[in-house]
Coordinates of C-alpha atoms in Angstrom, one line a residue:
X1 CA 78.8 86.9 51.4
X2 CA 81.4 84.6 53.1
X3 CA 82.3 84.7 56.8
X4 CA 85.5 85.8 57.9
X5 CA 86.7 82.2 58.8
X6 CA 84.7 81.3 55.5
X7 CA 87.8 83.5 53.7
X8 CA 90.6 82.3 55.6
X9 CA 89.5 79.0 55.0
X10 CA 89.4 79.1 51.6
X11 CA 92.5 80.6 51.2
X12 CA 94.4 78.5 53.4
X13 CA 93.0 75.7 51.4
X14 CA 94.4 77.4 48.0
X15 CA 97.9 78.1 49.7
X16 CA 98.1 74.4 51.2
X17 CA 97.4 72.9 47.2
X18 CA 100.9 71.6 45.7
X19 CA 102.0 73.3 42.8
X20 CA 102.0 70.9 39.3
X21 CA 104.2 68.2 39.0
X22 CA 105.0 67.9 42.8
X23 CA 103.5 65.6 45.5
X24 CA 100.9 66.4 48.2
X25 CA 102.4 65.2 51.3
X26 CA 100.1 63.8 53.9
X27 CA 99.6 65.5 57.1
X28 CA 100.8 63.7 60.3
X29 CA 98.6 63.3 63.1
X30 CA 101.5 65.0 65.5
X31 CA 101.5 68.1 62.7
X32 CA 100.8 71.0 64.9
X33 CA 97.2 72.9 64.6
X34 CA 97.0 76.5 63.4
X35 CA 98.8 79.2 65.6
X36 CA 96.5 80.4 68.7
X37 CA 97.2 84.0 66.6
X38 CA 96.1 83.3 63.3
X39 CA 92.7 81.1 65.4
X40 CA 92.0 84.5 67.4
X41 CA 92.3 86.4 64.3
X42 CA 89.6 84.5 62.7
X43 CA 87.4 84.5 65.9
X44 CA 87.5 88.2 65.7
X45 CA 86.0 88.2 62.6
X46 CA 83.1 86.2 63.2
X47 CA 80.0 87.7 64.1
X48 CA 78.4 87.3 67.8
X49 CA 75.2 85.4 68.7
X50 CA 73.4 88.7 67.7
X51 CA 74.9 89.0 64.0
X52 CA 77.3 91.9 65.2
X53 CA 81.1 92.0 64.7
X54 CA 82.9 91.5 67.6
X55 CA 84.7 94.8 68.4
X56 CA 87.0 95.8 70.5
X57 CA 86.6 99.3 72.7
X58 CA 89.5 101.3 74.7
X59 CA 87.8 103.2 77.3
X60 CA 88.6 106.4 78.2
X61 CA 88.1 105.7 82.0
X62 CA 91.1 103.4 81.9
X63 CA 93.0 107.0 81.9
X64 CA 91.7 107.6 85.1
X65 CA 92.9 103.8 86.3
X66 CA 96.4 104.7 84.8
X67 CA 96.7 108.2 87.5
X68 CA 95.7 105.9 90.0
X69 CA 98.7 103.5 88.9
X70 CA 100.8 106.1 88.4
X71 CA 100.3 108.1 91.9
X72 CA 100.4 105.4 93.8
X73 CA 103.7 103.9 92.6
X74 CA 105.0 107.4 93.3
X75 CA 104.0 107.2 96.6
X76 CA 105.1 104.1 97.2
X77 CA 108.3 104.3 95.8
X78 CA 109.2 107.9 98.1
X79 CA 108.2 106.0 101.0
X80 CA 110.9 103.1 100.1
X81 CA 113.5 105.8 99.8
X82 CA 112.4 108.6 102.3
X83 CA 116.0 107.9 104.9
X84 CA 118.1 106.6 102.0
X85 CA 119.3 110.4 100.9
X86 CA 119.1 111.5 104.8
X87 CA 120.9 108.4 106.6
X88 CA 123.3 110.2 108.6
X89 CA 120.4 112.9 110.0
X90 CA 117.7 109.4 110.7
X91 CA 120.5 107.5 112.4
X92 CA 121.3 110.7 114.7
X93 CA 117.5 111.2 115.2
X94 CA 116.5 107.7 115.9
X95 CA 119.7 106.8 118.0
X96 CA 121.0 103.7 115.7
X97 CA 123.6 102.8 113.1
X98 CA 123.6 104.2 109.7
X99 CA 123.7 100.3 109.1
X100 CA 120.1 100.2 110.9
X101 CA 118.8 102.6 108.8
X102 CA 119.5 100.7 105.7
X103 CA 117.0 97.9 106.7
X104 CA 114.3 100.1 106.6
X105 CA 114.9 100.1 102.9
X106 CA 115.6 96.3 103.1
X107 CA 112.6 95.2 104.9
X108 CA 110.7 97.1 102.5
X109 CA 111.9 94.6 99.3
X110 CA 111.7 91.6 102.1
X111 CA 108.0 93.0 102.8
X112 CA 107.8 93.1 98.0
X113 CA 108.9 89.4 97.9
X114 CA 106.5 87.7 101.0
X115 CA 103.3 89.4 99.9
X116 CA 103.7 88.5 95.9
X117 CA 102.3 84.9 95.7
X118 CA 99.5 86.7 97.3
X119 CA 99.7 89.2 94.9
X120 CA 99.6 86.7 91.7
X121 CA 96.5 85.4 93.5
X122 CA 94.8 88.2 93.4
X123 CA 95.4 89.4 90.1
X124 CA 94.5 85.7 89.2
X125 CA 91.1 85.5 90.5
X126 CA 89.9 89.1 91.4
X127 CA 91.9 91.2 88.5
X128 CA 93.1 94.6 89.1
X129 CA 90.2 95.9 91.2
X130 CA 90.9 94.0 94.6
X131 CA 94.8 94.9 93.8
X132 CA 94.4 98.3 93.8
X133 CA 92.0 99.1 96.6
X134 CA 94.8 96.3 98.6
X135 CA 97.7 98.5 97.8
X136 CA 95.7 102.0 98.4
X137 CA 94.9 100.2 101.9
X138 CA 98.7 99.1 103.1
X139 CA 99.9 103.0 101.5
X140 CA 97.3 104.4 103.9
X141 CA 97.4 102.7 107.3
X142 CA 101.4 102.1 106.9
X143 CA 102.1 105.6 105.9
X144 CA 100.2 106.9 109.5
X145 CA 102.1 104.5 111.7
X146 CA 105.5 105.6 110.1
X147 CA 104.4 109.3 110.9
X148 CA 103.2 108.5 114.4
X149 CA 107.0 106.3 115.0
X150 CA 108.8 109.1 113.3
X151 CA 106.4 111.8 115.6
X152 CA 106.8 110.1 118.7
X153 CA 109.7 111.7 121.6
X154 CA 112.7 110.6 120.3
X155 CA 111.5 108.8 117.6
X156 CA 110.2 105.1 118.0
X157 CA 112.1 102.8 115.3
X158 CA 110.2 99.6 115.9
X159 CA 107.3 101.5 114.7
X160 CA 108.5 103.0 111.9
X161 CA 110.0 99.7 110.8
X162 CA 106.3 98.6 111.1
X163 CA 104.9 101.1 109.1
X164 CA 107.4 100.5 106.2
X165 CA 106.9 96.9 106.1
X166 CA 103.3 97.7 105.8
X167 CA 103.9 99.8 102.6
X168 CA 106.1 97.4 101.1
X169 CA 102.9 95.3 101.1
X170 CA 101.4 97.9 98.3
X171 CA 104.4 97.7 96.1
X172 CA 104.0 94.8 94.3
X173 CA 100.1 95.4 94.1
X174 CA 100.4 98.3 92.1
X175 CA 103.4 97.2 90.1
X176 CA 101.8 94.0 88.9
X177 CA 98.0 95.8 88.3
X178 CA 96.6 96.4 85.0
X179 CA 94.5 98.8 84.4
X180 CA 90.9 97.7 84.9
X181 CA 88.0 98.4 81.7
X182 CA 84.8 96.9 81.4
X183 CA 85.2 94.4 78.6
X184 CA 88.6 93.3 77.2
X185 CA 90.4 96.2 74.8
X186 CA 91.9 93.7 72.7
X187 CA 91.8 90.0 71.3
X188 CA 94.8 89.1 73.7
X189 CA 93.2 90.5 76.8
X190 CA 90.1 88.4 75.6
X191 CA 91.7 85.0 76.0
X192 CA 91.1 82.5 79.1
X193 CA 93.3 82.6 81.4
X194 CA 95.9 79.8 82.1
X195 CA 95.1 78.5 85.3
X196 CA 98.1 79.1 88.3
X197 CA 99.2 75.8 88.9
X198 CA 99.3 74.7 85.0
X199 CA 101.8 78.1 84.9
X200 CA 103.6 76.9 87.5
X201 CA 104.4 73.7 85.9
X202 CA 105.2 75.5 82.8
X203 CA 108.0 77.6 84.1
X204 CA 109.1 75.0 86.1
X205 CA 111.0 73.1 83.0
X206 CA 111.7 76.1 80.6
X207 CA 115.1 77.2 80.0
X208 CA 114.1 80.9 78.7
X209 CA 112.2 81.6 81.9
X210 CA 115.2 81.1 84.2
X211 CA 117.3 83.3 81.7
X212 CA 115.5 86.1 82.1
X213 CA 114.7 85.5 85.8
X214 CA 118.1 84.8 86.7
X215 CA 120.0 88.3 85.0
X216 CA 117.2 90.5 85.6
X217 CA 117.0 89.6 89.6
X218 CA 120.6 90.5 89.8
X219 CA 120.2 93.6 87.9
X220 CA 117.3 94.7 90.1
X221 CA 119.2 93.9 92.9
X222 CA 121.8 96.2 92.0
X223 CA 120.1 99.1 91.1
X224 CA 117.8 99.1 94.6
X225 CA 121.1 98.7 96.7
X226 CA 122.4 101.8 94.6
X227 CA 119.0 103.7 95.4
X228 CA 119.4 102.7 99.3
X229 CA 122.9 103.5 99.9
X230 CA 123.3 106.6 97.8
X231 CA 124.1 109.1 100.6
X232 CA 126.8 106.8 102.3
X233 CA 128.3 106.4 98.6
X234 CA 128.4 110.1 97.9
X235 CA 129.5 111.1 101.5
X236 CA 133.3 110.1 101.1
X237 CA 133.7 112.4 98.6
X238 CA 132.1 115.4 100.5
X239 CA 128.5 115.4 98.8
X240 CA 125.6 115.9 101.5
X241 CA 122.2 114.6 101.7
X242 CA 120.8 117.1 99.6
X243 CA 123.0 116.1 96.8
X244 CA 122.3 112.6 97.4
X245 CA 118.6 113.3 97.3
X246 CA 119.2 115.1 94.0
X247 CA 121.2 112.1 92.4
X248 CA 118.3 110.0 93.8
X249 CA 116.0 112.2 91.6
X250 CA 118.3 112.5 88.7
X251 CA 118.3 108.2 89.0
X252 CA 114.6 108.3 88.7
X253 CA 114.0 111.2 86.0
X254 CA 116.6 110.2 83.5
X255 CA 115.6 106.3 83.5
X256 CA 112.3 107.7 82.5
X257 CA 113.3 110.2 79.8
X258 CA 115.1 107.7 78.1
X259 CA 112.6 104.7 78.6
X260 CA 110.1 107.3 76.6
X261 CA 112.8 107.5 74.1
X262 CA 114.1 104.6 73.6
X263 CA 111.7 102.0 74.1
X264 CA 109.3 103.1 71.1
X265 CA 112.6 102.7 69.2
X266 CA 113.2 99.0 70.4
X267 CA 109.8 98.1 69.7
X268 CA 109.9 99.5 66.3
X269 CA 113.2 97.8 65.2
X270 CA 111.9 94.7 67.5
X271 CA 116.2 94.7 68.6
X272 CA 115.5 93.3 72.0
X273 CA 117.8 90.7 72.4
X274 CA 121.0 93.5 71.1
X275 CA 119.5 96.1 73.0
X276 CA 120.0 94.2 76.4
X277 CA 123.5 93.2 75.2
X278 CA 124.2 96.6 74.5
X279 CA 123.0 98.1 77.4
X280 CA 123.6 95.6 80.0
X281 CA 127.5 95.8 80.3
X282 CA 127.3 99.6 80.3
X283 CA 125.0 99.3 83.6
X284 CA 127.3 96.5 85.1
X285 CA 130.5 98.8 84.4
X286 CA 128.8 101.8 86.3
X287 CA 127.7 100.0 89.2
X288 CA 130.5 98.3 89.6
X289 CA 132.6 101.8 89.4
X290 CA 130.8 103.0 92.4
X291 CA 131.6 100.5 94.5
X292 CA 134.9 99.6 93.7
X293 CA 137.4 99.8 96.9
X294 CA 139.6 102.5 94.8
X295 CA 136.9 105.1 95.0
X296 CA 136.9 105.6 98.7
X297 CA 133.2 104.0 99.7
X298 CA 133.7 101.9 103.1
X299 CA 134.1 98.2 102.6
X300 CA 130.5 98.3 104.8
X301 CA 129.0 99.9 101.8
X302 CA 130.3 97.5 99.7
X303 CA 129.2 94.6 101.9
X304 CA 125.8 96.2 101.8
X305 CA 125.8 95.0 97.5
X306 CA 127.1 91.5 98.2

């Protein structure tokens, strides 16, 4: 009975015959080789050393790996946002601007971007392991100094500060972290990976990685200044920090509803590219409603964006 590479062989070899009357044309040495997808497909249907097919297994303790995930971004992203909907009442409590205030949110993303070449590192060599028990360990220590600078007489700022830098170390840990099973769930996940600096190099000269890069760092941007500021863009019109708190929430909730909608719906119809240029211009036109001069927010506000 013939391998599975023993089938795709001969069948390739059928398919690559010319048809009567026409002429075989030679390959070229600089013809590329067969797709990396159509080699792994055939490697997964060879059997192993010990005349088994190769299967591949999701384990059901990657569930448990996934409520880690998911708790732990949850964490980290309240403690991002814990003055953002309360500005007015930290500022009065810690004796500095409102404009202070908003660097606690700041340092945190300043805190995201110096920690992530470690990060890649990490998840390079170690996997998701080391990054998870790394981002439990900056959640922990950094949430008890922000409680003991928030506890202390008066409040103590410069600690608190330290303490949310600290946490801002875990972000990108747990964004980036896959969850971790005991042998690859799928031919992808099975492949070797491309060493760092060979990756480097790669991105380096392509076009489509700076097209992405570019629009979606500006869109992220954009939506973490309109998480940070929300209670000094709804105070002009009368809204207090409870209803900023609830917007805040209403952000959150409503980007995940729709994300559980729509994205099975984008991958089904594989519209990717019209989906982004669809959706795009609504979000610029939103944003840039709420902080245009005409609706009343402070031109500090709208410095804060730029």
């Amino acid at each position: 009975m013939p391998t599975g590479m023993e089938r795709l062989t001969s069948n390739d070899t059928a398919s690559a015959r010319p048809l009567s009357g026409q002429e075989e044309t030679p390959l070229s040495p600089t013809d590329p080789a067969p797709s990396d997808r159509l080699r792994a497909q055939a490697e997964a249907l060879l059997p192993q050393d010990d005349g088994v097919q190769q299967e591949y297994r999701v384990y059901k303790r990657r569930w448990f790996g996934l409520i880690q995930l998911i708790l732990l971004n949850i964490i980290v992203s309240w403690d991002w946002l814990t003055f953002a909907a309360v500005s007015t009442t930290s500022s009065q409590y810690f004796g500095v601007s409102q404009g202070v205030i908003n660097w606690l949110s700041t340092g945190f993303l300043f805190a995201f971007v110096a920690i992530s070449p470690a990060v890649i590192w990490t998840l390079n060599k170690g996997g998701p392991k080391p990054a998870i028990i790394a981002a439990s360990v900056f959640t922990l220590v950094g949430n008890w100094i922000r409680y003991a600078g928030a506890r202390a007489t008066g409040g103590h700022f410069g600690l608190v500060m330290f303490g949310q830098i600290i946490i801002g170390f875990a972000q990108p840990f747990v964004l980036s972290a896959p969850t971790p099973p005991p042998t690859p769930p799928s031919a992808s996940s099975s492949q070797t990976k491309t060493p760092l600096k060979d990756t480097y190099k790669a991105l380096k000269g392509n076009a489509s990685f700076y097209l992405i890069l570019v629009p979606f760092s500006v869109y992220v941007g954009f939506f973490n200044a309109a998480s940070s500021l929300l209670n000094q863009i709804f105070e002009p019109y009368g809204f207090s920090e409870t209803d900023a708190g609830i917007a805040g929430a209403l952000l959150i909730v409503v980007g995940l509803v729709t994300s559980a909608v729509v994205s099975p719906l984008i991958d089904r119809t594989k519209q990717y590219i019209l989906s982004i240029k669809m959706l795009v211009p609504i979000i610029a036109i939103m944003i840039m409603q709420d902080i245009s001069p005409e609706t009343g927010v402070p031109q500090s506000i709208i410095n804060s964006y730029l």
